[in-house]
Amino acid sequence: MQQVRIGVVGAGVIGATHSAVLQQIAGSLPGQVELVAVADPNPAHLDFFKSVYGYKQTFASAPELLANADINAVFVCTPTCYHAEVVHAAAERRLSIFCEKPLAMDVAQAAAMVQATEQARVATQIGLVLRFSAVFTVLRDLLRDPRAGRPMAVVFRDDQVFPIRGVHDSAWRADRTQTAGGTLIEHGVHDLDLLTWLFGPVQRLRAWERNLAGHPGVEDYVAVELELAAGLRAQLVNVWHNMIQRPSNRRLEIFCDNAFLATEADMSGSITAQFGDGPEEVISESDVLRRFLASQSNAPHALHDVYGVAYLVQDLAFVQALLSGAPPAPSMRVGLDAQRLAAAVYHSARNNVEVEVGDLSSPATG
Ligand SMILES: NC(=O)c1ccc[n+]([C@@H]2O[C@H](COP(=O)([O-])OP(=O)(O)OC[C@H]3O[C@@H](n4cnc5c(N)ncnc54)[C@H](O)[C@@H]3O)[C@@H](O)[C@H]2O)c1
């Protein structure tokens, strides 16, 4: 592909994040990236995207954009319930597809989307952005330090205000007909994917859930105990609380035979590290960022927005894969794996059973 010509479907929070970083990428790769068109039923959002990000064409719906815009790649940034129809239509048009997480409303829908894109031989990427986070990339490198020894135990907490007000002022997230579920699938899916990215496949799990806010089918607490094939155990807690002043936050603590690694940041921040009999040390945020960028062969030229670095590197990876003809990663198939893992968590919590996850191709339901 000589030029990536982009259409965005869904001009909300994440559509704006992608647009802001794609604008930077277009500036650093002149003539190779163009922000062409945007679709959204909300005219005010379209006006904003046109004036701020420079989209040339605006459409009131995805079908209109897909029928009329001169694009070869689409970013699917709608509420989760619309991902499938946009992905299927885009695959029919042979467009390259970046789809936001979670991939779909359930495993069957996600599997059909992956099958359609693979049959159409279109390039895909899923928005599992933590794989591009500076702190988690540097943590992953530290885990490979031979001094660390075997990973033994992980404690992972992820909390966020129930995302129907504040930054995520989106009523659809409390409506089970539009969201794939609650805190686990809509937010914790990042954490499930991160655990497999850091430590490999999950063998079995046991989970519990609660629904305190009372939105039907949209849980706000999930706890999971996971046993990974590599032998370690991980505990994950996802919470959607009601404190609007509290920013979304993750805390991850990892014990290996000879190492303790911890962070309270999920994009950019410091890491605490202790090896063997040595003292606990803090790797500062700027040092983490420096190490992260040094590890990226496609390091971005412009870094205007530190929070957005993960999104910048993520979208740059997609764009550069399309320009070079390499398959983007993580693909939508990785999104399907994460969706299956989340389904296994729900199955465990709802049926009060331990679930063998070894074979993710046998979908857990309900
Ligand atoms: N990777 C991440 O870090 C991340 C962060 C936030 C959201 N997300 C995911 O991105 C998706 C969108 O989330 P958001 O926070 O941007 O939501 P949002 O509510 O801020 O924006 C959604 C936008 O889609 C528009 N829309 C609704 N129906 C549409 C349709 N049929 N066609 C086109 N546009 C439509 C809405 O008008 C709105 O502008 C969700 O799947 C969410 O889980 C991912």
Short mmCIF file of C-alpha atoms in Angstrom, two decimals, residues 134 138 283-296:
data_model
loop_
_atom_site.label_atom_id
_atom_site.label_comp_id
_atom_site.label_asym_id
_atom_site.label_seq_id
_atom_site.Cartn_x
_atom_site.Cartn_y
_atom_site.Cartn_z
CA ALA A 134 5.58 2.00 28.05
CA VAL A 138 9.51 -2.31 30.08
CA ILE A 283 12.76 3.30 37.59
CA SER A 284 11.45 6.80 36.97
CA GLU A 285 8.72 7.63 34.47
CA SER A 286 11.19 9.37 32.14
CA ASP A 287 13.56 6.41 32.31
CA VAL A 288 10.69 3.99 31.57
CA LEU A 289 9.72 6.10 28.56
CA ARG A 290 13.33 6.29 27.34
CA ARG A 291 13.73 2.49 27.62
CA PHE A 292 10.38 1.94 25.89
CA LEU A 293 11.20 4.16 22.92
CA ALA A 294 14.66 2.58 22.61
CA SER A 295 12.94 -0.82 22.33
CA GLN A 296 10.67 0.33 19.48
#
